[in-house]
Amino acid sequence: MRYTPDQTREFNRLTGHFLEAAVVQNHRATEELRNVIRFHEWRYYVLDDPLISDFDYDRLYKLLERTEAAYPEWASEESPTRRVSSDLTESFATVDHLSPMLSLENSYDLADLEAFDLRVRKLCGLAANEALDYFAEPKFDGGSIAVIYENDCLVRAATRGDGARGEEITANARTIRSLPLRAAFSSLGIFRVELRGEAVLSKQRFHAINLQRETDGLPLFANPRNAATGVLRAKDPSETAARNLDAFIFQVSHAEAQNGHTQLDAFPTQASWMEQLDALGFKVALADRKVCKSIKAVEDFVGQWTSRRDAYFYDIDGVVVKVNDLSMQQRCGSTAHHPRWAVAHKFQARQSSSTLLGVEFQIGKIGSITPVAKIAPVQLAGVTVSSVSLHNEDFIAQRDIRIGDQVLVERAGDVIPYIVKAFPELRKGDEKPIAFPSHCPACNTPLVREEDEAAWRCPNDRCEGKRLQCMIHHASKDAMDIDGLGKSLIERFYDLGWLADLSDLYSLDYEAIAALEGMGKKSAENLRRSIEKAKDNPLYRLLHGLCIHHIGKKIAQRIAAQVEYLPDLAQWDAERFMAIDDVGPVAAGNLVRFFANPHNQQMLRRMEELGVNLRAKDDDHPQASGSGGIFHGKTILFTGTLERMGRDEAERLAEKLGARVLSAVSSKLDLLVVGRDAGSKLAKAQKLGTVEILDEQAFFDRAGSQ
Ligand code: IVH
């Protein structure tokens, strides 16, 4: 069935209601909850366009399970809890699985994992101190498949369907190159075998496909899973072939000898089966899995994958933990829904829906106007999010986002949260378009938008809003790194009329500061010390802190390496600036204008009088790069959080070994080093496909091999 817009809105309302409910009141409400779950299953499995996160879906599902267990008289044979979710349609022949294709129980935190361990131990009759090995590996996010080999040949492939019966997709599965068409099971005495696995699409392929679809004006896929599951059931196998799917195998569900005897115990453990399948030519996550000696070791493994997932070639949404010993698995058995010997530990949700309450327009340090969405607070990967950048006018227009809309918000890795899309089908009619201002919210000057720029900007050099933001940037960690002089203190000084331009930051009246409420002598003295210390900074920090459009830290460093005394830059013409790497005509023009401006010259003179260093220091002249260094001639970029050393330090090390550090991912980039929670830079590098991606360990291994 399809759902009407009215029904969609009603189910959305009921979803919110049930997510807040601890219990379900009566029989009628239980049936209502079942309908809500059926609706979300349809959105997820049929439309490939879920309205809620997997996490919220699981909460609804568990609420229903609890209710049906507590009140069997309210249960129903047709309940979503009585079957595994189905992807059956009428276009394919339906076939029986050799054994039911079950789902997995989910775990969301360490307490769930420990409870799983206790349950398993009880079922296996093991005491807490007895050895029990777990087999742990990534949980691939794609479409489940079951493949049968007979006489060493792939004879049938099917989707999961309702768990008992699936859709026959042999012709499509044969196009998946990582699925061997022949495999020597007979060498193991096996005549027929059924394998379970996941058809997936690599992130790199997914980005390339979406790029092409964008060019062709086709709707984009939301994620690799949607791009994989859809084409798995394509009517024309050449469509499946063109998408380049991969298939990971993670379970042997049936194995029999010629005489009909089961051979499932041919290998004693999950790990040994996987090694055998690897030897037979199947794609198994051999390098990415681990046999863990205890649930604590599983927890460590989960922790590693929480950081590693972004750098991984495939989308994964958790870690699957299985009892390694197959005889122990048998002792545990299964429910109608899931095996008791396995659990899927899900990573924290990164997407959630919320309501767009309003939009604020913020001015930046160079005058760009950024629309910021205020949303009803949501939890994303452990952080409460209530403000989300909408980037620019085009971003809003492309997504047709309106105030009052239900929106899908995502926060992945170190990427700042963003709005993936709005749900127009949930509109009630009173949503309002977002009106972009025509004048600066701070100084009311008409905004301008240059041809090749996405942002509207305030062109007024003396705009108060812009100036305040520039001061905040100037003192920030990235620029002058003035400890203790953060946004709120600068705003306070600014409101008191103490800050007309940047040089005023270096002539503050510390007695007046000590007298401010909440400050006192000690805080004022600390602040004075940090400011005095900053006066002695290397030149590139000051240059970066001047808020010249297009002059980031990297370019500031390159300029500082070529000038002795900052005011000398007033003599440079655009050509000379453009001789520096990554300085284009626009940046060069901005630099020339900045240093020719008498106000700015005067401001720099005053800074110098107040003791601020305007001369290049040792730090501004990195030692001539080791031309024999291991990274000689390579460009490199670091992203995400490094564990072993700060990013600055790692960059210096790379430079010492001959690399040139870039500030953005482009076709010029050779190496990307990926730390914890890497985000958009990694995605972009994967999309490009020409960048070598190293994790932190690999980088230090190479650096250390010098
Ligand atoms: S083991 C009884 N291992 O997750 C099922 N499943 O949510 C044994 N999945 O239907 C499955 N990666 O399609 C297993 N490494 C992995 C997996 C995995 C993805 C899928 C599988 C299953 C679903 C359950």
mmCIF file with all atom_site columns, C-alpha atoms in Angstrom, residues 264-270 272-273 324-327:
data_model
loop_
_atom_site.group_PDB
_atom_site.id
_atom_site.type_symbol
_atom_site.label_atom_id
_atom_site.label_alt_id
_atom_site.label_comp_id
_atom_site.label_asym_id
_atom_site.label_entity_id
_atom_site.label_seq_id
_atom_site.pdbx_PDB_ins_code
_atom_site.Cartn_x
_atom_site.Cartn_y
_atom_site.Cartn_z
_atom_site.occupancy
_atom_site.B_iso_or_equiv
_atom_site.pdbx_formal_charge
_atom_site.auth_seq_id
_atom_site.auth_comp_id
_atom_site.auth_asym_id
_atom_site.auth_atom_id
_atom_site.pdbx_PDB_model_num
ATOM 1  C CA . LEU A 1 264 ? 28.406 -27.392 9.116  1.00 0.00 ? 264 LEU A CA 1
ATOM 2  C CA . ASP A 1 265 ? 30.888 -28.672 11.673 1.00 0.00 ? 265 ASP A CA 1
ATOM 3  C CA . ALA A 1 266 ? 33.603 -29.078 9.033  1.00 0.00 ? 266 ALA A CA 1
ATOM 4  C CA . PHE A 1 267 ? 35.253 -26.142 10.769 1.00 0.00 ? 267 PHE A CA 1
ATOM 5  C CA . PRO A 1 268 ? 34.948 -25.567 14.494 1.00 0.00 ? 268 PRO A CA 1
ATOM 6  C CA . THR A 1 269 ? 34.866 -21.778 14.620 1.00 0.00 ? 269 THR A CA 1
ATOM 7  C CA . GLN A 1 270 ? 33.501 -18.756 12.803 1.00 0.00 ? 270 GLN A CA 1
ATOM 8  C CA . SER A 1 272 ? 38.220 -20.801 10.653 1.00 0.00 ? 272 SER A CA 1
ATOM 9  C CA . TRP A 1 273 ? 35.224 -20.764 8.294  1.00 0.00 ? 273 TRP A CA 1
ATOM 10 C CA . ASN A 1 324 ? 33.366 -17.760 17.794 1.00 0.00 ? 324 ASN A CA 1
ATOM 11 C CA . ASP A 1 325 ? 32.913 -21.425 18.672 1.00 0.00 ? 325 ASP A CA 1
ATOM 12 C CA . LEU A 1 326 ? 30.172 -23.000 16.524 1.00 0.00 ? 326 LEU A CA 1
ATOM 13 C CA . SER A 1 327 ? 29.214 -25.633 19.075 1.00 0.00 ? 327 SER A CA 1
#
